[in-house]
Short mmCIF file of C-alpha atoms in Angstrom, two decimals:
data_model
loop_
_atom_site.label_atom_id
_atom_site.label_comp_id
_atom_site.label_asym_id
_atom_site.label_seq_id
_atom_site.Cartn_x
_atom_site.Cartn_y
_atom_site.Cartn_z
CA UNK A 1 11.97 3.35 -52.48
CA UNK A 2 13.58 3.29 -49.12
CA UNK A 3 10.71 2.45 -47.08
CA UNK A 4 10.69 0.06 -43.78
CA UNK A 5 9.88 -3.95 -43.68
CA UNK A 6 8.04 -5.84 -40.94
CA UNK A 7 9.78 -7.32 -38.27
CA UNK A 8 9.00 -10.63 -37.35
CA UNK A 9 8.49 -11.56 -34.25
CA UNK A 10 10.52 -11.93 -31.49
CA UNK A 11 12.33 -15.50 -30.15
CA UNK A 12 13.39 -17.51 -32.11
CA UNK A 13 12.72 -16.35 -35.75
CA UNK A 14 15.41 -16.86 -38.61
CA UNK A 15 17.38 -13.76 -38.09
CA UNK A 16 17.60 -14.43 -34.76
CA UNK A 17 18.64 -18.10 -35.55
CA UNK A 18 21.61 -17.22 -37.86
CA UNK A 19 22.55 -14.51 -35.77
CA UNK A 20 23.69 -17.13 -33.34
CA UNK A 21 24.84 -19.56 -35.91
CA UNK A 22 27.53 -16.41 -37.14
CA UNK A 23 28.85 -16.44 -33.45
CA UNK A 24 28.66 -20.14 -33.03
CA UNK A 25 30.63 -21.10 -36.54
CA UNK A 26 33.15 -18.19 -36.25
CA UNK A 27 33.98 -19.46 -32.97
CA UNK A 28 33.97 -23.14 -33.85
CA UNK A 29 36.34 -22.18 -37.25
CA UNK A 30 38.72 -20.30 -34.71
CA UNK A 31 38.78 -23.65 -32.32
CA UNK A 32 38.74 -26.30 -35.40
CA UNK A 33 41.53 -23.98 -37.16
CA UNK A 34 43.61 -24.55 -33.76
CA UNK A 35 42.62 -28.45 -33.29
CA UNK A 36 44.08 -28.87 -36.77
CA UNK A 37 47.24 -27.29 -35.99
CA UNK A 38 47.87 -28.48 -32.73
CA UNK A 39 46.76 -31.96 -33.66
CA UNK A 40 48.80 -31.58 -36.78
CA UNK A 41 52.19 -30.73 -34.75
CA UNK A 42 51.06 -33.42 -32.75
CA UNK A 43 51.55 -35.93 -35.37
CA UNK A 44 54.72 -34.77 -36.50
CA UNK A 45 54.29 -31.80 -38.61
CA UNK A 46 56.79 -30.12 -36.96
CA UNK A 47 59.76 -32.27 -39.36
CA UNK A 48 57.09 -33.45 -41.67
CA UNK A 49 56.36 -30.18 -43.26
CA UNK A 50 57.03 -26.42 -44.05
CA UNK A 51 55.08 -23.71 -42.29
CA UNK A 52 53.07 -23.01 -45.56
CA UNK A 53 52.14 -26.73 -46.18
CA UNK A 54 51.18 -26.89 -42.11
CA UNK A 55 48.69 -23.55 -42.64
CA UNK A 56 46.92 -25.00 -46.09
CA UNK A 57 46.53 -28.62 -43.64
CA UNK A 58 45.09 -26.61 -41.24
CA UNK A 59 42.56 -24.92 -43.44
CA UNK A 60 41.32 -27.70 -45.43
CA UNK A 61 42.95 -31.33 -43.87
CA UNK A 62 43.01 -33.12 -47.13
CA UNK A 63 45.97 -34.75 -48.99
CA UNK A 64 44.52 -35.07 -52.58
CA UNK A 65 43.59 -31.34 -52.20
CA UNK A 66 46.79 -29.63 -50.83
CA UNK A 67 48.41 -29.62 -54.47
CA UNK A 68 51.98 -28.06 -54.69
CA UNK A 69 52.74 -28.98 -51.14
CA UNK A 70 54.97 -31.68 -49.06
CA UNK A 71 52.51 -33.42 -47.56
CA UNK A 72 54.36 -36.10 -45.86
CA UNK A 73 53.51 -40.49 -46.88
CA UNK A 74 49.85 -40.68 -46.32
CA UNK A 75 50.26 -43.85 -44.53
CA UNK A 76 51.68 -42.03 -41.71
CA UNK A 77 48.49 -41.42 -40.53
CA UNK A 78 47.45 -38.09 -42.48
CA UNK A 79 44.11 -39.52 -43.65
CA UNK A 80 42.19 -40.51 -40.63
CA UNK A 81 38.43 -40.18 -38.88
CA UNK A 82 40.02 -37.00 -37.24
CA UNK A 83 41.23 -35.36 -39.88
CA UNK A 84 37.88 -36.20 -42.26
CA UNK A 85 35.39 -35.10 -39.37
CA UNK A 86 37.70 -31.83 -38.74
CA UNK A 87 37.35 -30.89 -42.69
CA UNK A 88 33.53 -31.87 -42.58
CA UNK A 89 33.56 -29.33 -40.20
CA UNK A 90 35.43 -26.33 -41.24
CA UNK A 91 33.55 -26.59 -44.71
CA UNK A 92 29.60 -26.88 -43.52
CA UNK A 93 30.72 -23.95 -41.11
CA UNK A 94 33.26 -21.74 -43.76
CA UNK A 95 30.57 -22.06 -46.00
CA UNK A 96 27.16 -21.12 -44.68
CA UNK A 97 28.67 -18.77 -42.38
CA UNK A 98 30.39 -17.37 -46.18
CA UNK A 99 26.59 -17.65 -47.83
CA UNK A 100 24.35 -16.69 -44.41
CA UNK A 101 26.57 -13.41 -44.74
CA UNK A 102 26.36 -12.84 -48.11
CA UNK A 103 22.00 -13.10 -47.32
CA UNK A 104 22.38 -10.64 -44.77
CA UNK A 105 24.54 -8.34 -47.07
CA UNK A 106 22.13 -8.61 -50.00
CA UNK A 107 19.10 -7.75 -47.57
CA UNK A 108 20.24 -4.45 -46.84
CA UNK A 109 20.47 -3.45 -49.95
CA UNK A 110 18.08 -4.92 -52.19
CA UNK A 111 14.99 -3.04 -51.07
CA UNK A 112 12.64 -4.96 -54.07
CA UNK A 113 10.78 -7.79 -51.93
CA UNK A 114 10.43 -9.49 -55.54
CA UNK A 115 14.05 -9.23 -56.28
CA UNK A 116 15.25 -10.24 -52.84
CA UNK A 117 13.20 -13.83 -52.88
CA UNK A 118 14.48 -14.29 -56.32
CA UNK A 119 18.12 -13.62 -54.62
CA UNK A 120 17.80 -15.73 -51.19
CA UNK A 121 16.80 -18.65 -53.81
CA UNK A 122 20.02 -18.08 -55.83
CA UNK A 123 22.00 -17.92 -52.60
CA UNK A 124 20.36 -20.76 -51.24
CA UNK A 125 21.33 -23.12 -54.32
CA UNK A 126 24.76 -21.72 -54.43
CA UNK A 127 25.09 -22.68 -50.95
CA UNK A 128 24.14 -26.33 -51.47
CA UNK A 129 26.04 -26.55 -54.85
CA UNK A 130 29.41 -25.30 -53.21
CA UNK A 131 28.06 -27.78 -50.21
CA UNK A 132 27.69 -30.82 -51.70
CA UNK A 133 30.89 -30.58 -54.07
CA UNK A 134 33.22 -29.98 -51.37
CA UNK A 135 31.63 -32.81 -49.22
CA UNK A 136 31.53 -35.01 -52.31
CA UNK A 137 35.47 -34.77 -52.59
CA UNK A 138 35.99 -35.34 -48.98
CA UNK A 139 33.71 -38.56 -49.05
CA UNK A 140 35.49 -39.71 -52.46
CA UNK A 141 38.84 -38.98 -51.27
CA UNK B 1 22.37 1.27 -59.85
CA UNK B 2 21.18 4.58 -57.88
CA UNK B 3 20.63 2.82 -54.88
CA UNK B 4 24.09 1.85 -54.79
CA UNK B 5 25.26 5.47 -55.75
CA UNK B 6 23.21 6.58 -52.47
CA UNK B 7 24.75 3.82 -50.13
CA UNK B 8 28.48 4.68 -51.26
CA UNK B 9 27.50 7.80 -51.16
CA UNK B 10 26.37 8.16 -47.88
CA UNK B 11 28.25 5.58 -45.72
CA UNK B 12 31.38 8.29 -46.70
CA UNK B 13 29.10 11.30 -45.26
CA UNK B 14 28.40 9.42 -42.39
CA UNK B 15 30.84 10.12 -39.42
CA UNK B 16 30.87 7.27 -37.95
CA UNK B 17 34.20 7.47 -37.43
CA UNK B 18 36.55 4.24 -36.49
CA UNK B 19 33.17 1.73 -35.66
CA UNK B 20 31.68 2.33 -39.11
CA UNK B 21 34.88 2.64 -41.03
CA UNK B 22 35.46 -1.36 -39.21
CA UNK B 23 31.68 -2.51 -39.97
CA UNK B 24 32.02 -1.60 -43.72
CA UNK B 25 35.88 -3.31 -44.00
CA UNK B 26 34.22 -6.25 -42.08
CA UNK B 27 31.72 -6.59 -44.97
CA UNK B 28 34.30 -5.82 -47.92
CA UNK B 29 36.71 -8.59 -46.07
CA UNK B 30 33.61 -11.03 -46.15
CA UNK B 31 32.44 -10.70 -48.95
CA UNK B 32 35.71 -11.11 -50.37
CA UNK B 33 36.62 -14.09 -48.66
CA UNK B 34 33.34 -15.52 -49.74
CA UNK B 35 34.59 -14.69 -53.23
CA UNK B 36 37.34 -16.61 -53.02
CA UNK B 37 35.77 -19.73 -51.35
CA UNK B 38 33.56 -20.49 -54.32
CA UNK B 39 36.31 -19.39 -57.06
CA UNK B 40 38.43 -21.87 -54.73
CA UNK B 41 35.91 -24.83 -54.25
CA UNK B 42 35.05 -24.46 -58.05
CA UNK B 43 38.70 -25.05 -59.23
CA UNK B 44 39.43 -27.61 -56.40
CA UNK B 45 36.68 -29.64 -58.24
CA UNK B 46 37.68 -29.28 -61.50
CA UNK B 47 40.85 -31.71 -60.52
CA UNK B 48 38.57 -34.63 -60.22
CA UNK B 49 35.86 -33.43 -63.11
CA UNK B 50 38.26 -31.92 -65.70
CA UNK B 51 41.97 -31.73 -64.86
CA UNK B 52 43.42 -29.76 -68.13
CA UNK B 53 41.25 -26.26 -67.02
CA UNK B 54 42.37 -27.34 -63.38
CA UNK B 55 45.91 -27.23 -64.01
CA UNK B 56 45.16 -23.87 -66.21
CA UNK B 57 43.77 -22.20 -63.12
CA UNK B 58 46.55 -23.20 -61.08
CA UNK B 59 49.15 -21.98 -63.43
CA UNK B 60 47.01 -18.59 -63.34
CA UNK B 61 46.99 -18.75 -59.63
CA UNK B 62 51.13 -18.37 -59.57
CA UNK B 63 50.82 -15.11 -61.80
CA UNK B 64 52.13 -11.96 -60.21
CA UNK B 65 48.53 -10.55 -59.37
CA UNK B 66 47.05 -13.37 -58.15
CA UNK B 67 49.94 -13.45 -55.83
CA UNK B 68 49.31 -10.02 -54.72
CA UNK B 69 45.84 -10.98 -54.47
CA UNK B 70 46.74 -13.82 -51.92
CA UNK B 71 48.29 -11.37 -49.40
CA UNK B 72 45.52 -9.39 -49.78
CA UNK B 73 43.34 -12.33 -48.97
CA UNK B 74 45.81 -13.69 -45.80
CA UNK B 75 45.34 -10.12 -44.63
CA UNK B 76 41.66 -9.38 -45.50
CA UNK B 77 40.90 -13.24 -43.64
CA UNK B 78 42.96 -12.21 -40.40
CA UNK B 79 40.90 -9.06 -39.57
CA UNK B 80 37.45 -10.72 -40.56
CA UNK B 81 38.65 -13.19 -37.60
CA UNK B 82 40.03 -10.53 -35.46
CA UNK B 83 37.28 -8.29 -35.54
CA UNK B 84 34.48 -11.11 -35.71
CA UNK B 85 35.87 -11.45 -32.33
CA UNK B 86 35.48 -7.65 -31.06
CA UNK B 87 32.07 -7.54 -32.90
CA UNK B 88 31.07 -11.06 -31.07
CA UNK B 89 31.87 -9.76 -27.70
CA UNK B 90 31.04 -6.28 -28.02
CA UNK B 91 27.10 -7.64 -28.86
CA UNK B 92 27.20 -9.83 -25.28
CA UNK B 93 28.81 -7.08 -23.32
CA UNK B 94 27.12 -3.50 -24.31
CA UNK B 95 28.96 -1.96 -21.26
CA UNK B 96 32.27 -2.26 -23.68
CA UNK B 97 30.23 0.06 -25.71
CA UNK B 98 31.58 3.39 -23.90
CA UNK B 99 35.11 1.93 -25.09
CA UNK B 100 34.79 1.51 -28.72
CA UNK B 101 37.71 3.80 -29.93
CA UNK B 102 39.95 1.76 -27.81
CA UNK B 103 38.41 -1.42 -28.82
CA UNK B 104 38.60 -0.67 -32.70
CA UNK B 105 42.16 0.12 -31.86
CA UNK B 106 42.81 -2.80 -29.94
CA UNK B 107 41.38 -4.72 -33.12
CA UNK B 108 43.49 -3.41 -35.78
CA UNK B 109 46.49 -3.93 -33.65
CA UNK B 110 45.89 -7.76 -33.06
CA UNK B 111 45.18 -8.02 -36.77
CA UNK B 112 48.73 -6.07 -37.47
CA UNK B 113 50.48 -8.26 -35.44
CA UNK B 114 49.42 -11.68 -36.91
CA UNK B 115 49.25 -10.40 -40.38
CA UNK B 116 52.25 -8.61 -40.80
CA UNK B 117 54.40 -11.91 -39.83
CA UNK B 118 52.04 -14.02 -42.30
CA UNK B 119 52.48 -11.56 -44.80
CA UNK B 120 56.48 -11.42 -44.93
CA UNK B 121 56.62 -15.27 -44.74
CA UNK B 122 54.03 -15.09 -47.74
CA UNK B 123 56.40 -13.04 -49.47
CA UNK B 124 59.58 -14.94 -48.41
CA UNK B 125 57.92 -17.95 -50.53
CA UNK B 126 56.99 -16.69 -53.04
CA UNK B 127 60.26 -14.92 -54.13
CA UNK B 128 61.77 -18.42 -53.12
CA UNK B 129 59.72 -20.24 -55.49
CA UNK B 130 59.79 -17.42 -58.58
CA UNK B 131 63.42 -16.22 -57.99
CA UNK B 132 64.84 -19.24 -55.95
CA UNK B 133 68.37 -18.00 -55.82
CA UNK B 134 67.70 -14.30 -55.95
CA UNK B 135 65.38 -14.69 -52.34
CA UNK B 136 67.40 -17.21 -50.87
CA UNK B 137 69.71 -13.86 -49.38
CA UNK B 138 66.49 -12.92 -47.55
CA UNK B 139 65.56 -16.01 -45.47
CA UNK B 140 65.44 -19.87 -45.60
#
């Protein structure tokens, strides 16, 4: 049961790939996180809103999502190119860094080769579905 | 179902002391967060494609657990970033390797000091909007 798989080979094969692409998006999440706050302070949030309405902007910059929060007159200048690039960003990197770890997770333990294409499929349409319906909402909104 | 019997199993024989103990929280907090993404992105979406079960979720959201389950997620979130960080640098810079008690250390102490602020702000809010009036005697 617990027997070894072949390793690809080396360069640029797709472990090797998403091994940098973990790096790279937790490091650009850390930097877009901060370029929402500071750029949110920037704009005002400092008397605009409350410290919990300031971290749910910085997570996911989008006023018809942050429900149950004081998200000051939209015409102010809280729905902008910035603000819709910055979200396109922090979901296509939350997300398949989220599902690329969730793959590497499932690898090392499902040791049925059968089982574990079946899985990397599931993941992979999971990962588009959750994809597309965020991006949908940010386009639509 | 074995397989998983042997991995828990194992991975508590296994001293690897502070390092492992970090690399298995770093998967729990992951996979957790994960977890949370897609229940999140699922119910965001149900305000534009079916608003009644939307506004259900939500109401379950501001239940007692899943309130509890929020800190738990602030907290969980704050170490995957903190120690994505040590395990980021540690892989470019193996001469940091000789250190790792210190660095683990170092790790959980970052994540201690920016989640234990978050945490009693979390709190502060959400007595404030359950108990306005009892809370307000504790900040605001």
């Amino acid at each position: 049961m617990l027997r070894s798989r072949t390793v690809p080979r080396r360069g640029w094969n797709l472990e090797f790939v998403m091994w940098v692409f973990t790096r790279v998006s937790g490091a650009a999440m850390l930097i877009l996180g901060a370029l929402g706050m500071i750029g949110a302070l920037i704009m005002g949030a400092r008397t605009q809103m409350d410290l919990a309405t300031l971290m749910r902007w910085t997570f996911f910059p989008n006023p018809n999502h942050v429900v149950n929060s004081n998200i000051p007159d939209i015409n102010l200048g809280w729905v902008s190119l910035y603000w819709r690039i910055l979200q396109t960003l922090i979901v296509f990197f939350g997300v398949s860094h989220g599902f690329n770890g969730l793959r590497v997770v499932m690898d090392d333990y499902i040791h049925h080769d059968a089982v574990r294409k079946v899985l990397r499929v599931v993941i992979l349409v999971l990962w588009i579905a959750v994809m597309a319906v965020a991006l949908y909402i940010i386009i639509t909104s | 179902m074995g397989t998983l019997f042997i991995t828990v199993r194992e991975a508590l024989r296994y001293k690897g002391r502070e390092g492992q103990w970090l690399w298995a929280l770093h998967r729990i907090s992951g996979l957790g967060i994960l977890f949370y993404l897609i229940i999140h992105v699922y119910d965001m979406s149900l305000a534009y494609f079916n608003v009644p079960v939307h506004e259900e979720m939500i109401a379950l959201f501001k239940t007692p657990l899943f309130s509890v389950l929020e800190l738990a997620l602030a907290a969980l979130l704050i170490f995957h970033a903190v120690n994505g960080v040590r395990v980021a640098i540690l892989d470019l810079r193996p001469e940091m390797w000789a250190n790792q008690q210190k660095v683990t250390r170092i790790s959980l102490i970052v994540t201690a000091i920016l989640a234990a602020p978050t945490i009693v702000i979390m709190i502060i809010y959400t007595l404030n909007a359950n108990f306005g009036p009892v809370a307000s005697a504790v900040g605001r």
